[in-house]
């Protein structure tokens, strides 16, 4: 307990309040559109702390909320058979890149995080609907998985290019939601192992991450309630615009 308090005391209590607010908002976004918790959390936390600290805080809420999303749907076996090249490559790419690079506190990492957010937002706003022929899924999934893993190890964000790839497979809505949960769960697990290998994820960090699980779940519940009362498509567009502005800010603001 003292380690957890010490972790947040080191950040400062104003930053602690910011962390709680960020995870409520990140959970709300995930509750409304089914994704976005790690992206929102990494982007907004990156305004106040080093990306490696933000990535450590992300582990518990990301793992549990995505495992919850993964458990629903009834398509797990078929998705594992279809997506194993992507998932294996994500794992290999994250651990491999983590050995040589990894999430750190260097200024260029924050700029890289901003660049990834910009690319993700532009893809969400303007990328046309794509379709991948089944005969290309094996090799293309592996390539996308390696790229996603490298970006995950560097920035803590695991949506590019995995999310556009999954969206191009022609999955039904429930299958896509479960596939996203599966991909994000593997990415979070690999990121956690990578951070542990860098001595950036220990008992204090895991405890501090557990603390933010409650606000993340509260935000998800609020988002699910809100989803039934708002235009989800309009909300999603606003989400991508916000991510674009945040990414630009992280990319161009001096450290």
PDB file of C-alpha atoms in Angstrom, residues 5-181:
ATOM      1  CA  UNK A   5       0.883   5.857  -2.257  1.00  0.00           C
ATOM      2  CA  UNK A   6       4.526   6.560  -2.971  1.00  0.00           C
ATOM      3  CA  UNK A   7       3.955   6.099  -6.697  1.00  0.00           C
ATOM      4  CA  UNK A   8       1.228   8.734  -6.760  1.00  0.00           C
ATOM      5  CA  UNK A   9       3.062  11.029  -4.344  1.00  0.00           C
ATOM      6  CA  UNK A  10       5.974  11.012  -6.764  1.00  0.00           C
ATOM      7  CA  UNK A  11       3.642  12.107  -9.547  1.00  0.00           C
ATOM      8  CA  UNK A  12       1.908  14.663  -7.341  1.00  0.00           C
ATOM      9  CA  UNK A  13      -1.696  14.759  -6.208  1.00  0.00           C
ATOM     10  CA  UNK A  14      -2.859  17.147  -8.959  1.00  0.00           C
ATOM     11  CA  UNK A  15      -1.577  14.579 -11.479  1.00  0.00           C
ATOM     12  CA  UNK A  16      -3.352  11.832  -9.509  1.00  0.00           C
ATOM     13  CA  UNK A  17      -6.635  13.737  -9.914  1.00  0.00           C
ATOM     14  CA  UNK A  18      -5.888  14.071 -13.633  1.00  0.00           C
ATOM     15  CA  UNK A  19      -5.225  10.304 -13.857  1.00  0.00           C
ATOM     16  CA  UNK A  20      -8.587   9.464 -12.292  1.00  0.00           C
ATOM     17  CA  UNK A  21     -10.386  11.857 -14.650  1.00  0.00           C
ATOM     18  CA  UNK A  22      -8.577  10.430 -17.673  1.00  0.00           C
ATOM     19  CA  UNK A  23      -9.610   6.862 -16.899  1.00  0.00           C
ATOM     20  CA  UNK A  24     -13.226   7.865 -16.355  1.00  0.00           C
ATOM     21  CA  UNK A  25     -13.209   9.550 -19.771  1.00  0.00           C
ATOM     22  CA  UNK A  26     -11.331   6.660 -21.411  1.00  0.00           C
ATOM     23  CA  UNK A  27     -13.806   4.170 -19.960  1.00  0.00           C
ATOM     24  CA  UNK A  28     -16.709   6.307 -21.159  1.00  0.00           C
ATOM     25  CA  UNK A  29     -15.354   6.303 -24.719  1.00  0.00           C
ATOM     26  CA  UNK A  30     -14.922   2.535 -24.623  1.00  0.00           C
ATOM     27  CA  UNK A  31     -18.436   2.125 -23.262  1.00  0.00           C
ATOM     28  CA  UNK A  32     -19.891   4.127 -26.138  1.00  0.00           C
ATOM     29  CA  UNK A  33     -17.911   2.841 -29.145  1.00  0.00           C
ATOM     30  CA  UNK A  34     -16.327  -0.401 -27.866  1.00  0.00           C
ATOM     31  CA  UNK A  35     -12.703   0.761 -28.096  1.00  0.00           C
ATOM     32  CA  UNK A  36     -10.490   3.725 -27.265  1.00  0.00           C
ATOM     33  CA  UNK A  37      -9.571   3.170 -23.609  1.00  0.00           C
ATOM     34  CA  UNK A  38      -5.809   2.701 -24.122  1.00  0.00           C
ATOM     35  CA  UNK A  39      -5.681   5.305 -26.882  1.00  0.00           C
ATOM     36  CA  UNK A  40      -7.416   8.003 -24.842  1.00  0.00           C
ATOM     37  CA  UNK A  41      -5.522   7.080 -21.682  1.00  0.00           C
ATOM     38  CA  UNK A  42      -2.067   7.075 -23.292  1.00  0.00           C
ATOM     39  CA  UNK A  43      -2.716  10.313 -25.154  1.00  0.00           C
ATOM     40  CA  UNK A  44      -4.080  12.305 -22.219  1.00  0.00           C
ATOM     41  CA  UNK A  45      -1.707  10.841 -19.632  1.00  0.00           C
ATOM     42  CA  UNK A  46       1.135  11.711 -21.992  1.00  0.00           C
ATOM     43  CA  UNK A  47       0.352  15.371 -21.324  1.00  0.00           C
ATOM     44  CA  UNK A  48       1.302  14.974 -17.656  1.00  0.00           C
ATOM     45  CA  UNK A  49       3.816  12.131 -17.348  1.00  0.00           C
ATOM     46  CA  UNK A  50       6.336  10.020 -19.193  1.00  0.00           C
ATOM     47  CA  UNK A  51       4.798   7.482 -21.607  1.00  0.00           C
ATOM     48  CA  UNK A  52       6.418   4.605 -19.698  1.00  0.00           C
ATOM     49  CA  UNK A  53       4.513   5.614 -16.543  1.00  0.00           C
ATOM     50  CA  UNK A  54       1.288   5.980 -18.514  1.00  0.00           C
ATOM     51  CA  UNK A  55       1.761   2.540 -20.076  1.00  0.00           C
ATOM     52  CA  UNK A  56       2.258   0.965 -16.646  1.00  0.00           C
ATOM     53  CA  UNK A  57      -0.965   2.538 -15.352  1.00  0.00           C
ATOM     54  CA  UNK A  58      -2.815   1.198 -18.377  1.00  0.00           C
ATOM     55  CA  UNK A  59      -2.105  -2.505 -17.792  1.00  0.00           C
ATOM     56  CA  UNK A  60      -4.797  -3.583 -15.285  1.00  0.00           C
ATOM     57  CA  UNK A  61      -7.816  -1.613 -16.631  1.00  0.00           C
ATOM     58  CA  UNK A  62      -6.919  -2.466 -20.225  1.00  0.00           C
ATOM     59  CA  UNK A  63      -6.415  -6.159 -19.495  1.00  0.00           C
ATOM     60  CA  UNK A  64      -9.628  -6.600 -17.514  1.00  0.00           C
ATOM     61  CA  UNK A  65     -11.927  -4.473 -19.671  1.00  0.00           C
ATOM     62  CA  UNK A  66     -10.677  -6.115 -22.862  1.00  0.00           C
ATOM     63  CA  UNK A  67     -10.879  -9.602 -21.342  1.00  0.00           C
ATOM     64  CA  UNK A  68     -14.503  -8.774 -20.440  1.00  0.00           C
ATOM     65  CA  UNK A  69     -15.116  -7.683 -24.043  1.00  0.00           C
ATOM     66  CA  UNK A  70     -13.366 -10.832 -25.289  1.00  0.00           C
ATOM     67  CA  UNK A  71     -15.494 -13.148 -23.151  1.00  0.00           C
ATOM     68  CA  UNK A  72     -18.770 -11.983 -24.725  1.00  0.00           C
ATOM     69  CA  UNK A  73     -19.875 -13.126 -28.151  1.00  0.00           C
ATOM     70  CA  UNK A  74     -19.331 -16.859 -28.483  1.00  0.00           C
ATOM     71  CA  UNK A  75     -16.920 -16.611 -31.440  1.00  0.00           C
ATOM     72  CA  UNK A  76     -13.630 -17.110 -29.615  1.00  0.00           C
ATOM     73  CA  UNK A  77     -12.601 -20.457 -31.123  1.00  0.00           C
ATOM     74  CA  UNK A  78     -13.233 -19.382 -34.693  1.00  0.00           C
ATOM     75  CA  UNK A  79     -11.469 -16.059 -34.157  1.00  0.00           C
ATOM     76  CA  UNK A  80      -8.405 -17.776 -32.697  1.00  0.00           C
ATOM     77  CA  UNK A  81      -8.179 -20.027 -35.751  1.00  0.00           C
ATOM     78  CA  UNK A  82      -8.567 -17.094 -38.111  1.00  0.00           C
ATOM     79  CA  UNK A  83      -6.480 -14.481 -36.301  1.00  0.00           C
ATOM     80  CA  UNK A  84      -3.578 -16.475 -34.879  1.00  0.00           C
ATOM     81  CA  UNK A  85      -1.000 -15.019 -37.337  1.00  0.00           C
ATOM     82  CA  UNK A  86      -1.937 -11.484 -36.247  1.00  0.00           C
ATOM     83  CA  UNK A  87      -1.953 -12.369 -32.543  1.00  0.00           C
ATOM     84  CA  UNK A  88       1.335 -14.271 -32.657  1.00  0.00           C
ATOM     85  CA  UNK A  89       3.030 -11.444 -34.533  1.00  0.00           C
ATOM     86  CA  UNK A  90       1.685  -8.831 -32.086  1.00  0.00           C
ATOM     87  CA  UNK A  91       3.224 -10.796 -29.237  1.00  0.00           C
ATOM     88  CA  UNK A  92       6.548 -11.307 -31.016  1.00  0.00           C
ATOM     89  CA  UNK A  93       6.715  -7.712 -32.243  1.00  0.00           C
ATOM     90  CA  UNK A  94       5.947  -6.207 -28.834  1.00  0.00           C
ATOM     91  CA  UNK A  95       8.479  -8.304 -26.945  1.00  0.00           C
ATOM     92  CA  UNK A  96      11.112  -8.052 -29.661  1.00  0.00           C
ATOM     93  CA  UNK A  97      10.852  -4.284 -30.055  1.00  0.00           C
ATOM     94  CA  UNK A  98      10.686  -3.915 -26.286  1.00  0.00           C
ATOM     95  CA  UNK A  99      14.148  -5.468 -25.987  1.00  0.00           C
ATOM     96  CA  UNK A 100      15.697  -2.807 -28.213  1.00  0.00           C
ATOM     97  CA  UNK A 101      13.449   0.233 -27.773  1.00  0.00           C
ATOM     98  CA  UNK A 102      10.528   0.023 -25.369  1.00  0.00           C
ATOM     99  CA  UNK A 103       8.384   2.802 -23.945  1.00  0.00           C
ATOM    100  CA  UNK A 104      10.653   5.351 -22.273  1.00  0.00           C
ATOM    101  CA  UNK A 105      10.695   8.908 -21.038  1.00  0.00           C
ATOM    102  CA  UNK A 106      12.656  10.281 -23.983  1.00  0.00           C
ATOM    103  CA  UNK A 107      11.057  13.333 -25.678  1.00  0.00           C
ATOM    104  CA  UNK A 108      10.974  11.592 -29.067  1.00  0.00           C
ATOM    105  CA  UNK A 109       8.765   8.838 -27.608  1.00  0.00           C
ATOM    106  CA  UNK A 110       6.086  11.388 -26.732  1.00  0.00           C
ATOM    107  CA  UNK A 111       6.322  12.764 -30.260  1.00  0.00           C
ATOM    108  CA  UNK A 112       6.041   9.239 -31.649  1.00  0.00           C
ATOM    109  CA  UNK A 113       2.943   8.704 -29.501  1.00  0.00           C
ATOM    110  CA  UNK A 114       1.467  11.879 -30.953  1.00  0.00           C
ATOM    111  CA  UNK A 115       2.256  10.723 -34.481  1.00  0.00           C
ATOM    112  CA  UNK A 116       0.528   7.383 -33.927  1.00  0.00           C
ATOM    113  CA  UNK A 117      -2.566   9.156 -32.599  1.00  0.00           C
ATOM    114  CA  UNK A 118      -2.638  11.422 -35.654  1.00  0.00           C
ATOM    115  CA  UNK A 119      -2.413   8.435 -38.030  1.00  0.00           C
ATOM    116  CA  UNK A 120      -5.121   6.569 -36.117  1.00  0.00           C
ATOM    117  CA  UNK A 121      -7.444   9.590 -36.150  1.00  0.00           C
ATOM    118  CA  UNK A 122      -6.949  10.241 -39.855  1.00  0.00           C
ATOM    119  CA  UNK A 123      -7.581   6.561 -40.622  1.00  0.00           C
ATOM    120  CA  UNK A 124     -10.762   6.632 -38.560  1.00  0.00           C
ATOM    121  CA  UNK A 125     -12.016   9.812 -40.210  1.00  0.00           C
ATOM    122  CA  UNK A 126     -11.018   9.300 -43.839  1.00  0.00           C
ATOM    123  CA  UNK A 127      -9.911   5.726 -44.546  1.00  0.00           C
ATOM    124  CA  UNK A 128     -12.471   4.116 -46.867  1.00  0.00           C
ATOM    125  CA  UNK A 129     -13.930   0.724 -46.106  1.00  0.00           C
ATOM    126  CA  UNK A 130     -11.371  -1.922 -47.038  1.00  0.00           C
ATOM    127  CA  UNK A 131     -11.802  -5.606 -47.783  1.00  0.00           C
ATOM    128  CA  UNK A 132      -9.078  -8.249 -47.475  1.00  0.00           C
ATOM    129  CA  UNK A 133      -9.312 -11.411 -49.557  1.00  0.00           C
ATOM    130  CA  UNK A 134      -9.170 -14.561 -47.396  1.00  0.00           C
ATOM    131  CA  UNK A 135      -6.087 -15.838 -49.267  1.00  0.00           C
ATOM    132  CA  UNK A 136      -4.108 -12.802 -48.038  1.00  0.00           C
ATOM    133  CA  UNK A 137      -5.162 -12.930 -44.392  1.00  0.00           C
ATOM    134  CA  UNK A 138      -2.281 -15.130 -43.209  1.00  0.00           C
ATOM    135  CA  UNK A 139       0.719 -13.120 -44.384  1.00  0.00           C
ATOM    136  CA  UNK A 140      -0.975  -9.728 -44.114  1.00  0.00           C
ATOM    137  CA  UNK A 141      -2.173 -10.476 -40.595  1.00  0.00           C
ATOM    138  CA  UNK A 142       1.364 -11.403 -39.584  1.00  0.00           C
ATOM    139  CA  UNK A 143       2.812  -8.205 -41.093  1.00  0.00           C
ATOM    140  CA  UNK A 144       0.143  -6.052 -39.436  1.00  0.00           C
ATOM    141  CA  UNK A 145       0.743  -7.853 -36.163  1.00  0.00           C
ATOM    142  CA  UNK A 146       4.489  -7.185 -36.259  1.00  0.00           C
ATOM    143  CA  UNK A 147       3.891  -3.518 -37.034  1.00  0.00           C
ATOM    144  CA  UNK A 148       1.295  -3.249 -34.262  1.00  0.00           C
ATOM    145  CA  UNK A 149       3.651  -4.936 -31.811  1.00  0.00           C
ATOM    146  CA  UNK A 150       6.518  -2.572 -32.611  1.00  0.00           C
ATOM    147  CA  UNK A 151       4.268   0.469 -32.218  1.00  0.00           C
ATOM    148  CA  UNK A 152       2.879  -0.970 -28.959  1.00  0.00           C
ATOM    149  CA  UNK A 153       6.366  -1.455 -27.515  1.00  0.00           C
ATOM    150  CA  UNK A 154       7.338   2.087 -28.500  1.00  0.00           C
ATOM    151  CA  UNK A 155       4.238   4.091 -27.578  1.00  0.00           C
ATOM    152  CA  UNK A 156       1.885   1.893 -25.540  1.00  0.00           C
ATOM    153  CA  UNK A 157      -0.848   2.301 -28.198  1.00  0.00           C
ATOM    154  CA  UNK A 158      -1.954  -0.894 -29.964  1.00  0.00           C
ATOM    155  CA  UNK A 159      -4.563   0.187 -32.496  1.00  0.00           C
ATOM    156  CA  UNK A 160      -2.459   0.769 -35.641  1.00  0.00           C
ATOM    157  CA  UNK A 161      -2.565  -1.095 -37.956  1.00  0.00           C
ATOM    158  CA  UNK A 162      -4.449  -3.860 -36.098  1.00  0.00           C
ATOM    159  CA  UNK A 163      -7.816  -2.082 -35.920  1.00  0.00           C
ATOM    160  CA  UNK A 164      -8.046  -1.183 -39.652  1.00  0.00           C
ATOM    161  CA  UNK A 165      -6.934  -4.740 -40.464  1.00  0.00           C
ATOM    162  CA  UNK A 166      -9.665  -6.300 -38.314  1.00  0.00           C
ATOM    163  CA  UNK A 167     -12.255  -3.916 -39.713  1.00  0.00           C
ATOM    164  CA  UNK A 168     -11.311  -5.032 -43.245  1.00  0.00           C
ATOM    165  CA  UNK A 169     -12.005  -8.720 -42.571  1.00  0.00           C
ATOM    166  CA  UNK A 170     -15.762  -8.415 -43.053  1.00  0.00           C
ATOM    167  CA  UNK A 171     -16.592  -9.662 -39.560  1.00  0.00           C
ATOM    168  CA  UNK A 172     -20.086  -9.356 -38.167  1.00  0.00           C
ATOM    169  CA  UNK A 173     -20.506  -6.683 -35.486  1.00  0.00           C
ATOM    170  CA  UNK A 174     -20.363  -9.116 -32.537  1.00  0.00           C
ATOM    171  CA  UNK A 175     -17.389 -10.903 -34.092  1.00  0.00           C
ATOM    172  CA  UNK A 176     -15.556  -7.616 -34.631  1.00  0.00           C
ATOM    173  CA  UNK A 177     -16.142  -6.491 -31.042  1.00  0.00           C
ATOM    174  CA  UNK A 178     -14.809  -9.808 -29.768  1.00  0.00           C
ATOM    175  CA  UNK A 179     -11.883  -9.746 -32.223  1.00  0.00           C
ATOM    176  CA  UNK A 180     -10.906  -6.282 -30.981  1.00  0.00           C
ATOM    177  CA  UNK A 181     -11.071  -7.519 -27.401  1.00  0.00           C
TER     178      UNK A 181
END
